[in-house]
mmCIF file of C-alpha atoms in Angstrom:
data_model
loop_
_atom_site.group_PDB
_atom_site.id
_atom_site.type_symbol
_atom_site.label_atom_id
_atom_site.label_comp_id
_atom_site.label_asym_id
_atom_site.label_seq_id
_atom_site.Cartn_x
_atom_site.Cartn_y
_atom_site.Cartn_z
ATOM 1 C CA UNK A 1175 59.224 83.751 138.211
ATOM 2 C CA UNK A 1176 62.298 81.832 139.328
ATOM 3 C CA UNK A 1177 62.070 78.066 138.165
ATOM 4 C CA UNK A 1178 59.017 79.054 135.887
ATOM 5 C CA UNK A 1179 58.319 77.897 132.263
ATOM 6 C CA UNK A 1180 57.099 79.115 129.041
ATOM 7 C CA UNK A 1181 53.760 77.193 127.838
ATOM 8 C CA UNK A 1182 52.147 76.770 124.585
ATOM 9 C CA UNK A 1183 48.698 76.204 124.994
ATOM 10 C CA UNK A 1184 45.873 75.154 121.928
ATOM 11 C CA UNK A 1185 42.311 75.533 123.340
ATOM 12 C CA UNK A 1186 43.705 75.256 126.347
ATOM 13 C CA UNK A 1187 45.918 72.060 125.865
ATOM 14 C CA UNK A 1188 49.534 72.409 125.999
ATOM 15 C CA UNK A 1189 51.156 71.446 122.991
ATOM 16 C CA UNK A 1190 55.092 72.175 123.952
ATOM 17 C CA UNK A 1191 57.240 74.024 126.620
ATOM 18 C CA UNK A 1192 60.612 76.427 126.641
ATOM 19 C CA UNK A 1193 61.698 75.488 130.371
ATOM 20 C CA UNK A 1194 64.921 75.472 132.393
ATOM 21 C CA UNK A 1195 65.854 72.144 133.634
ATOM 22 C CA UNK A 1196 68.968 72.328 135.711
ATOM 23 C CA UNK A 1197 70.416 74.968 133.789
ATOM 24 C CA UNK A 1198 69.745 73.124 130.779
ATOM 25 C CA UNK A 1199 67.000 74.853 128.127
ATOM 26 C CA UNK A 1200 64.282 72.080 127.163
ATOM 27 C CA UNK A 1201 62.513 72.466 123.883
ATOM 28 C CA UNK A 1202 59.714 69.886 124.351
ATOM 29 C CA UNK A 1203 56.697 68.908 122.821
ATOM 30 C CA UNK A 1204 53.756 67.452 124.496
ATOM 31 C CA UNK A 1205 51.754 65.803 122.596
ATOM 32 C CA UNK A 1206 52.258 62.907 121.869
ATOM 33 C CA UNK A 1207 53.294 61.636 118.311
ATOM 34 C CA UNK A 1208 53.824 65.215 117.916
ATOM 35 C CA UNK A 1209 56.684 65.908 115.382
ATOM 36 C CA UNK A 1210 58.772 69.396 116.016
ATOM 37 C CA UNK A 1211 59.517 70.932 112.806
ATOM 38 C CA UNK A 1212 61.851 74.626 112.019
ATOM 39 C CA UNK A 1213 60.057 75.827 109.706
ATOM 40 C CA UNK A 1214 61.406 78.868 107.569
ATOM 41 C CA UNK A 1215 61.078 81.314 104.633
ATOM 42 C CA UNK A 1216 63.264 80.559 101.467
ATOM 43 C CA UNK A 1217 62.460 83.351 98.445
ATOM 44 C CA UNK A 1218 58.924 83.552 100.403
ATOM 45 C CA UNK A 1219 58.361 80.336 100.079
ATOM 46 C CA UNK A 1220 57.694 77.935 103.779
ATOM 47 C CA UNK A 1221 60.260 75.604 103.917
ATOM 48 C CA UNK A 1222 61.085 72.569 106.620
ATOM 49 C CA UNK A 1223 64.144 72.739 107.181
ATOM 50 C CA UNK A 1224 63.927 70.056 110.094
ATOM 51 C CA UNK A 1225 61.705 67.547 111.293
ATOM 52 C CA UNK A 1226 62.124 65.367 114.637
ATOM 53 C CA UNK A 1227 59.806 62.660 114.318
ATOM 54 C CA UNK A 1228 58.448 62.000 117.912
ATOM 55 C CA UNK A 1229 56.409 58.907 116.860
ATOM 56 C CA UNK A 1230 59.886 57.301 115.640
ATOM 57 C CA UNK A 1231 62.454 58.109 119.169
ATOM 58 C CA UNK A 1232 63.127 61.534 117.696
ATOM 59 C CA UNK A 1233 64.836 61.023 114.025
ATOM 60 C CA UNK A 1234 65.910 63.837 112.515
ATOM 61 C CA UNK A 1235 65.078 64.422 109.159
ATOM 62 C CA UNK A 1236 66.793 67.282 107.097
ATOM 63 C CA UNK A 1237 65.195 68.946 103.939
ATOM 64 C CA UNK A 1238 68.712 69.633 102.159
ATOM 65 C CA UNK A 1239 72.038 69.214 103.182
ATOM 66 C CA UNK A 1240 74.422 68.991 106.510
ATOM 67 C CA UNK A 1241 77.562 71.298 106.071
ATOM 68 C CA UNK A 1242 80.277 71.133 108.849
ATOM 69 C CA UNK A 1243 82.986 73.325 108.752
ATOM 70 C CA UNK A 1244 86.952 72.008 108.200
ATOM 71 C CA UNK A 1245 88.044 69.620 110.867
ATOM 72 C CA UNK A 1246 83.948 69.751 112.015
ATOM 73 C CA UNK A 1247 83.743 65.805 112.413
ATOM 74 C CA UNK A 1248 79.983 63.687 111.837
ATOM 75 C CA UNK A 1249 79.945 61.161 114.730
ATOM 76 C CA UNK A 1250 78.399 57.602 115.228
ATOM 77 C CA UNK A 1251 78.222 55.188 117.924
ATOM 78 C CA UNK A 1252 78.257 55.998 121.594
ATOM 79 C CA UNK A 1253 81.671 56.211 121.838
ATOM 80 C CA UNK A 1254 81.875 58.266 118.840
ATOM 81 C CA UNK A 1255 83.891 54.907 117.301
ATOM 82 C CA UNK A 1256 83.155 56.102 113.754
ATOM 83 C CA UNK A 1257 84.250 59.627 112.246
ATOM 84 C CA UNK A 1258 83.809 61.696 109.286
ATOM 85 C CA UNK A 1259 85.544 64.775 108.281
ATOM 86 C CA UNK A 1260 87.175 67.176 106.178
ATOM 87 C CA UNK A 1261 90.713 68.465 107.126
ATOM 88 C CA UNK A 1262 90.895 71.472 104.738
ATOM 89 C CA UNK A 1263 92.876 69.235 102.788
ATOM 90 C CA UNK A 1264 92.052 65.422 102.358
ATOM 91 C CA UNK A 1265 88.612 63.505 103.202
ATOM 92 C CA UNK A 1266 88.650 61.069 106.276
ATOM 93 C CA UNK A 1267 86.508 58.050 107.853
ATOM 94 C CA UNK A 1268 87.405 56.995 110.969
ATOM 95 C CA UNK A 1269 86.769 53.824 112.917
ATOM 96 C CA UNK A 1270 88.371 53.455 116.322
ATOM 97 C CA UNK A 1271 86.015 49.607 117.343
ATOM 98 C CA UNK A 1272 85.759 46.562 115.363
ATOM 99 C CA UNK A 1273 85.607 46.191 111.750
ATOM 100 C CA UNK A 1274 84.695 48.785 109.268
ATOM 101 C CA UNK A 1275 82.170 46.817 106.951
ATOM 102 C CA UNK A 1276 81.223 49.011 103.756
ATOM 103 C CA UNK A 1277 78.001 46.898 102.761
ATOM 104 C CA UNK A 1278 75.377 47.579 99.834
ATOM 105 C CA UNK A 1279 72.382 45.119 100.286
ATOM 106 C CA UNK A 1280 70.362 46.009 97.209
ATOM 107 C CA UNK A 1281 70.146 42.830 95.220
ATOM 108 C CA UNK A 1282 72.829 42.229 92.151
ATOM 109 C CA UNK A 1283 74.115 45.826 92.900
ATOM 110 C CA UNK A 1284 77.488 46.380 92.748
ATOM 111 C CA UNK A 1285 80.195 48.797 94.602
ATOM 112 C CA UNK A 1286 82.480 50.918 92.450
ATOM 113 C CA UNK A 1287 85.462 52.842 93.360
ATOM 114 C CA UNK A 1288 86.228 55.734 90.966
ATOM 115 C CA UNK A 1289 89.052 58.594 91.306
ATOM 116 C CA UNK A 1290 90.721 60.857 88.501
ATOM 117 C CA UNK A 1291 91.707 59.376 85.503
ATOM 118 C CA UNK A 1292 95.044 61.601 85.233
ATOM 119 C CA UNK A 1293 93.618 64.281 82.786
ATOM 120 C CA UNK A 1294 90.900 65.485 84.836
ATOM 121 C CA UNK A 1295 87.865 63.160 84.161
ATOM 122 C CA UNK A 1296 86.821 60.377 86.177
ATOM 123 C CA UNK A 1297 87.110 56.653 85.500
ATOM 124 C CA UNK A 1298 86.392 53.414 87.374
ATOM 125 C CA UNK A 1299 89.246 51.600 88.920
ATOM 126 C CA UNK A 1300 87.509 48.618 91.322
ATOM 127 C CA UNK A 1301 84.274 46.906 90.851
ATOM 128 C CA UNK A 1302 83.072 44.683 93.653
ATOM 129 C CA UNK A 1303 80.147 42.996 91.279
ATOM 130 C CA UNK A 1304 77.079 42.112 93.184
ATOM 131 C CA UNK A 1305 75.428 40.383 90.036
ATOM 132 C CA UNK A 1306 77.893 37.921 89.391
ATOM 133 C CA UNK A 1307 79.957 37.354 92.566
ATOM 134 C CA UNK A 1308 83.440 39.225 91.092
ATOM 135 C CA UNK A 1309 85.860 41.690 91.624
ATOM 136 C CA UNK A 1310 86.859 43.561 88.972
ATOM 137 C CA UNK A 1311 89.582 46.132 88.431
ATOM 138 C CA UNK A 1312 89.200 48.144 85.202
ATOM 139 C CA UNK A 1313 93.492 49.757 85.786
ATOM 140 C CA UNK A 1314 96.504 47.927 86.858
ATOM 141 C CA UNK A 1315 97.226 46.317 89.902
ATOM 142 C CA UNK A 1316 100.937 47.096 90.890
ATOM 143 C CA UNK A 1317 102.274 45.322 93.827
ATOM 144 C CA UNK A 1318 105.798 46.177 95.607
ATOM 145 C CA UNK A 1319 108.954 44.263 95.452
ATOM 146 C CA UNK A 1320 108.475 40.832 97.837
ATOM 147 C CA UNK A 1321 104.672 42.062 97.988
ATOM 148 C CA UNK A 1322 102.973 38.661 97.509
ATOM 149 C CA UNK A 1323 99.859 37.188 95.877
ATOM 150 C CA UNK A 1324 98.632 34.785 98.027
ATOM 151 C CA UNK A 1325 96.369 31.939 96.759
ATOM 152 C CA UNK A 1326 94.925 28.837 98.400
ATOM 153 C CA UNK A 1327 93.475 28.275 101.915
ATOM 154 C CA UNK A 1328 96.807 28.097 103.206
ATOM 155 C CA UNK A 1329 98.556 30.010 101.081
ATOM 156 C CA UNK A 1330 99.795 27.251 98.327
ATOM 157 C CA UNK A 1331 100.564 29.469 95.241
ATOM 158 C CA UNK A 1332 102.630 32.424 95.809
ATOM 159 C CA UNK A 1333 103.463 34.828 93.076
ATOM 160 C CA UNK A 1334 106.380 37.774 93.774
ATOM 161 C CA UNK A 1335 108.726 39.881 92.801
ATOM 162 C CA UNK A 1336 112.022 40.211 94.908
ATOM 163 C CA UNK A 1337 113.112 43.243 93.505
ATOM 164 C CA UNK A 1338 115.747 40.803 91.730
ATOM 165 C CA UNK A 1339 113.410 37.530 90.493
ATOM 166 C CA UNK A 1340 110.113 36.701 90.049
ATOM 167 C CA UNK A 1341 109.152 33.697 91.620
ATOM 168 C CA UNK A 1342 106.071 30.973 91.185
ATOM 169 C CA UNK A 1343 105.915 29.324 94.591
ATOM 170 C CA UNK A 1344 103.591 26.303 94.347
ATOM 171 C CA UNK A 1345 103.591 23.915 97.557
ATOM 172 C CA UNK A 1346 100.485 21.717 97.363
ATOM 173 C CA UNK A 1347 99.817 19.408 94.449
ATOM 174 C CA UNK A 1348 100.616 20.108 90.502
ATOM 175 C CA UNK A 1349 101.632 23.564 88.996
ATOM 176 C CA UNK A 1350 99.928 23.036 86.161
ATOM 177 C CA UNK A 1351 100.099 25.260 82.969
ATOM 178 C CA UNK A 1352 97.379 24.984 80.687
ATOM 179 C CA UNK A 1353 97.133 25.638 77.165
ATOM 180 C CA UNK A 1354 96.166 24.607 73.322
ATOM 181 C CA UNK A 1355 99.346 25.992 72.570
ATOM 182 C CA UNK A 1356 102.318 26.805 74.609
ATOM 183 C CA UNK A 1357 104.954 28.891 74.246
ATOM 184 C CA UNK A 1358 108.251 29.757 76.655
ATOM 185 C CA UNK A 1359 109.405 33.091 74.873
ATOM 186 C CA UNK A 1360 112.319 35.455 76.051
ATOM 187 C CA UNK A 1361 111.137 39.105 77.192
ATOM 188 C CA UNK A 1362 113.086 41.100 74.814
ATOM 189 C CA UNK A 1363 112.711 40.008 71.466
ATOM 190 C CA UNK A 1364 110.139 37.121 71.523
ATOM 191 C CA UNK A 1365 112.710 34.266 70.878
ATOM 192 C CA UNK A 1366 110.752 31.033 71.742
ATOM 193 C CA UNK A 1367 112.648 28.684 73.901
ATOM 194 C CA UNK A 1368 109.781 25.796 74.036
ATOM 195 C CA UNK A 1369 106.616 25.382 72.034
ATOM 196 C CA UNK A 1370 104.196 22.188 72.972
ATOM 197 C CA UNK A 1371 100.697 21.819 70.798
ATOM 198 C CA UNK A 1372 98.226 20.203 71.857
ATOM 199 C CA UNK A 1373 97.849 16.796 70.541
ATOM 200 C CA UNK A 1374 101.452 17.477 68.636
ATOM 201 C CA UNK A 1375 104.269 18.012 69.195
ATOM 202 C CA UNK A 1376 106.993 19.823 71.745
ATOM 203 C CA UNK A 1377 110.035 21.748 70.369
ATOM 204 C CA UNK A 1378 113.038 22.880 71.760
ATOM 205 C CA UNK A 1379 114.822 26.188 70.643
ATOM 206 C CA UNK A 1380 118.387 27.088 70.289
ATOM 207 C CA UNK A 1381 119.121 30.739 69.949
ATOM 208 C CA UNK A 1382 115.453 30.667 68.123
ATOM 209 C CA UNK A 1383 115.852 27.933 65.901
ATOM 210 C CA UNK A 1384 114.176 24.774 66.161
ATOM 211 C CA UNK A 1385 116.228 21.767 67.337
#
């Protein structure tokens, strides 16, 4: 009849309900606890694809994977404020509030970021090293001209390239340069302009000769 419901009954108990609930359709279950799982056939053999775990607000636990289709997007928060998705083209994650904090909390576990190596294998190129408190990069780090390197609380060494000089930039304390043995050499052909030892002595060079 108009209004009326479909009821599963056990013994007489109702364990679940199809019913019509403002023009909505209501799978429920009532019993309490009670989990609702799909259940199908794969090569004969029962398989779950799904389980909603009542006794835990309904989490939904999948037996293999989730596949959206291009431009289908996975969405978190109530605002949907964090995205993923597939274009068709490129891979995408999305946050539209606050910060977006990748975190792994197992202990002395580390995060690595890996892409193609340039002849079709894959190599590591960033290491954030949970063990011992480091970041390491395994390729080059190339910065743009007047990109700087910033280091010290308030930025007190500054390392660039202008696209015409590099430039050291100290402006707290020493810039000190520390070696056993030091040598000022030219780029092109090695030519040493000033060699100090430690505990000897400091030279100064002339076209590569010793004065």
């Amino acid at each position: 009849a108009d209004g009326g419901d479909i009821t599963f009954k056990d013994g007489g108990t109702a364990i679940g309900q199809i019913r019509n609930s403002s023009s909505n359709l209501h799978f429920q279950s009532n019993v309490s606890n009670g989990d609702i799982s799909f259940i199908g056939s794969d090569d004969g053999a029962d398989v779950t694809a799904l389980t909603l775990d009542m006794s835990d607000a309904g989490t939904a636990s999948f037996n293999h994977d989730i596949k959206l289709v291009d431009n289908g997007k996975l969405f978190a928060g109530a605002g949907s404020d964090l995205s993923i998705y597939h274009s068709g083209s490129h891979s995408y994650i999305e946050n539209s509030t606050g910060d977006l904090v990748l975190l792994n909390g197992a202990n002395d576990k580390d995060i690595i970021f890996q892409s193609d190596n340039g002849s079709g294998g894959i190599a590591t190129y960033y290491t954030v090293d949970g063990s011992n408190e480091a970041n390491l990069f395994s390729k080059n780090v190339k910065l743009g001209d007047s990109v700087e390197i910033r280091i010290g609380a308030g930025n007190d060494l500054v390392l660039k390239h202008t696209g015409s000089n590099s430039v050291i930039h100290n402006t707290t304390g020493q810039l000190r340069v520390r070696a056993d043995d030091l040598a000022i050499q030219s780029y092109t052909n090695e030519h040493t302009y000033i060699a100090a030892a430690e505990s000897g002595s400091v030279d100064l060079y002339h076209n590569n000769s010793k004065k």
